[in-house]
XYZ file of C-alpha atoms in Angstrom:
256
model
C 82.619 111.141 259.215
C 80.287 113.658 257.572
C 77.908 112.973 254.725
C 78.299 115.174 251.645
C 75.031 115.991 249.866
C 75.008 117.957 246.609
C 71.911 119.903 245.552
C 71.777 119.970 241.779
C 69.484 120.607 238.838
C 70.727 122.353 235.703
C 67.375 124.124 235.438
C 67.572 127.481 237.236
C 64.975 128.814 239.659
C 63.909 125.467 241.118
C 64.825 126.235 244.734
C 68.351 124.759 245.010
C 69.837 127.649 246.966
C 66.713 128.167 249.087
C 66.815 124.473 249.952
C 70.562 124.493 250.698
C 70.242 127.456 253.088
C 67.120 126.282 254.881
C 67.875 122.568 255.056
C 71.351 123.388 256.436
C 69.844 125.687 259.089
C 67.222 123.080 260.015
C 69.868 120.349 260.388
C 71.957 122.708 262.566
C 68.914 123.374 264.775
C 68.655 119.580 265.157
C 72.140 119.746 266.782
C 74.099 118.665 263.719
C 77.356 120.322 262.656
C 76.757 121.532 259.112
C 78.893 123.129 256.396
C 77.405 124.807 253.315
C 79.776 124.812 250.325
C 78.645 127.505 247.899
C 79.665 126.188 244.462
C 77.620 128.730 242.514
C 79.380 131.917 241.266
C 76.230 133.916 242.093
C 77.097 133.310 245.788
C 73.446 133.521 246.871
C 73.843 130.785 249.493
C 76.706 132.783 251.042
C 74.793 136.077 251.247
C 71.610 134.250 252.313
C 73.480 133.023 255.390
C 74.763 136.477 256.305
C 78.267 136.352 254.745
C 79.482 139.734 253.486
C 80.749 138.688 250.040
C 82.386 142.057 249.315
C 84.844 141.636 252.194
C 86.008 138.074 251.559
C 89.711 137.309 251.149
C 89.360 133.554 250.651
C 86.530 131.627 249.022
C 85.860 128.218 247.491
C 87.646 129.543 244.374
C 90.989 129.931 246.177
C 90.541 126.486 247.752
C 89.955 124.809 244.386
C 92.367 126.736 242.160
C 95.156 127.869 244.507
C 94.957 124.900 246.866
C 94.557 126.957 250.047
C 93.425 125.163 253.213
C 89.588 125.281 253.350
C 89.780 125.952 257.105
C 91.020 129.468 256.309
C 87.967 130.194 254.123
C 85.184 128.828 256.354
C 82.946 131.406 258.062
C 80.385 131.159 260.845
C 76.785 131.820 259.838
C 74.022 133.380 261.912
C 72.958 129.855 263.012
C 75.002 128.102 265.723
C 76.562 124.926 264.335
C 76.243 126.070 260.707
C 79.298 127.293 258.797
C 79.808 128.427 255.201
C 82.551 127.992 252.632
C 81.510 130.980 250.493
C 81.618 131.579 246.756
C 82.600 134.531 244.590
C 82.001 135.657 241.010
C 85.624 134.534 240.307
C 84.285 130.978 240.336
C 83.013 131.606 236.785
C 86.636 131.419 235.597
C 87.396 128.295 237.615
C 85.821 126.080 234.930
C 88.554 127.112 232.465
C 91.347 126.921 235.028
C 90.306 123.443 236.136
C 90.462 122.208 232.535
C 94.273 122.241 232.653
C 94.595 120.602 236.073
C 95.486 116.995 236.698
C 92.541 114.851 237.924
C 90.384 117.921 237.323
C 87.117 116.188 238.283
C 88.331 115.287 241.795
C 89.730 118.649 242.970
C 86.715 119.387 245.201
C 86.688 115.852 246.616
C 90.332 116.218 247.711
C 89.641 119.677 249.140
C 86.596 118.545 251.160
C 88.469 115.488 252.473
C 90.397 117.959 254.684
C 87.226 119.016 256.550
C 84.794 116.110 256.078
C 85.400 114.556 259.504
C 84.572 117.823 261.297
C 80.929 117.970 260.163
C 77.861 115.746 260.302
C 76.571 117.095 256.972
C 78.175 119.064 254.144
C 75.684 120.537 251.651
C 76.989 121.703 248.254
C 74.889 124.313 246.442
C 75.589 123.622 242.745
C 75.222 126.170 239.967
C 72.397 125.695 237.415
C 74.633 123.978 234.859
C 76.311 120.636 234.270
C 79.795 122.154 233.944
C 83.060 121.074 235.542
C 82.325 122.630 238.960
C 79.040 120.689 239.159
C 80.838 117.519 237.998
C 83.376 118.155 240.803
C 80.518 118.558 243.290
C 78.845 115.301 242.211
C 82.187 113.474 242.299
C 82.764 114.710 245.874
C 79.224 113.924 247.068
C 77.874 110.832 248.777
C 74.368 111.643 247.596
C 72.278 114.115 245.664
C 69.069 116.053 246.328
C 67.251 117.116 243.153
C 64.795 119.991 243.732
C 61.876 119.864 241.282
C 59.696 122.929 240.801
C 55.951 122.240 240.609
C 55.577 123.927 237.231
C 55.032 122.920 233.612
C 58.676 122.497 232.560
C 59.673 120.748 235.801
C 60.466 117.360 234.312
C 62.273 118.834 231.327
C 65.988 118.357 231.788
C 65.750 115.795 234.586
C 66.628 113.050 232.096
C 69.763 115.015 231.129
C 70.741 115.353 234.795
C 70.103 111.632 235.399
C 72.270 110.817 232.400
C 75.100 112.950 233.864
C 74.667 111.121 237.185
C 74.931 107.775 235.374
C 78.188 108.861 233.693
C 79.631 110.104 237.001
C 78.646 106.842 238.741
C 80.303 104.834 235.967
C 83.525 106.817 235.657
C 84.129 108.937 238.762
C 81.955 108.162 241.781
C 80.323 104.698 241.845
C 78.957 105.324 245.369
C 76.841 108.377 244.386
C 73.212 107.880 245.477
C 70.110 109.951 244.835
C 69.070 111.098 248.318
C 65.735 112.166 246.903
C 63.639 114.360 244.627
C 62.239 117.360 246.492
C 59.096 119.077 245.233
C 59.362 122.852 245.669
C 57.050 125.864 245.129
C 54.041 123.600 245.632
C 50.589 125.185 245.678
C 47.881 122.702 246.658
C 45.191 124.975 245.136
C 46.644 124.517 241.648
C 45.764 121.444 239.636
C 49.149 121.703 237.881
C 51.058 121.408 241.182
C 49.132 118.258 242.036
C 49.694 116.838 238.549
C 53.467 117.428 238.753
C 53.481 115.792 242.202
C 51.693 112.713 240.827
C 53.975 112.564 237.781
C 57.189 112.768 239.812
C 55.834 110.186 242.297
C 54.914 107.851 239.424
C 58.382 108.110 237.824
C 60.607 108.071 240.898
C 58.403 106.416 243.561
C 60.216 105.982 246.894
C 62.972 108.385 245.781
C 60.551 111.315 246.237
C 60.673 112.940 249.675
C 57.426 112.913 251.656
C 58.216 116.499 252.672
C 57.051 119.094 250.144
C 58.120 122.759 250.076
C 55.080 124.994 249.637
C 55.089 128.430 248.067
C 55.707 130.787 250.976
C 56.242 134.567 251.132
C 58.581 134.317 254.147
C 60.898 131.976 252.217
C 61.309 134.708 249.608
C 61.821 137.492 252.161
C 64.349 135.799 254.466
C 67.462 135.940 252.172
C 67.256 139.729 251.870
C 67.835 139.815 255.645
C 70.769 137.375 255.388
C 68.791 134.814 257.372
C 67.392 131.312 256.827
C 63.620 131.266 257.187
C 63.727 129.497 260.569
C 65.591 132.502 262.021
C 63.362 134.967 260.186
C 59.962 133.460 261.013
C 60.013 130.075 262.748
C 56.211 129.790 262.563
C 56.042 130.190 258.771
C 55.006 127.324 256.503
C 58.465 127.458 254.863
C 60.265 126.953 258.190
C 57.997 124.021 259.075
C 58.458 122.431 255.630
C 62.255 122.517 255.917
C 62.250 121.218 259.501
C 60.140 118.302 258.243
C 62.657 117.684 255.437
C 65.578 117.758 257.896
C 63.772 115.266 260.145
C 63.114 112.989 257.148
C 66.782 113.070 256.082
C 68.009 112.435 259.632
C 65.624 109.498 260.049
C 66.653 108.008 256.704
C 70.386 108.315 257.417
C 70.266 107.213 261.008
C 68.430 104.043 259.990
C 71.274 103.050 257.638
């Protein structure tokens, strides 16, 4: 049975989508079967894995709102073993449509139950909000990765996210774990980056991944080619950082 990991932080621009794409590709290269569920209406995870969004007939929206079989909306990516359940701008309206549905917080959980056994890992790229789609994602997930940008406002909003997690654990998903806090856009030359690293380590201790994602030009370039960084430049610092993260997650989960 696959493990479902949501990547969430209501603060935008912290590296959620970059991490979803590149961690998924790295896990697939480690011979794992991986599904990326793009739960962000911007659909950047879909396009970053080579899916042509303009030509899609079925997306995560149709699976959630119209109840279509997710198998009909899953696409192969450019990485063997990695598939995508893509998003669409229509997902913006799904928040309102879900409001009127019965058991509205568990729609994604029920949908993913149909495919969970076919994958080793399912990664959900959440939108930068704490709306109903993100609540659905956290209710469906076994664990959560929280990307934290190494910048001044990094810790702002984490308490709000942790409060949401507490509510979801209490009311909807008692088994939800924090897989880890991931430091992104790290620049060892900057004192601020090192200070944020120390601060996050002090607050969250063993919940912080040892792997750190450095600022890297290739990480920024790869999505415009519809490729994860490991397929774009396997020797780049970004590719090595995400392979290290994949190895850390595999080691942690295989020891359980």
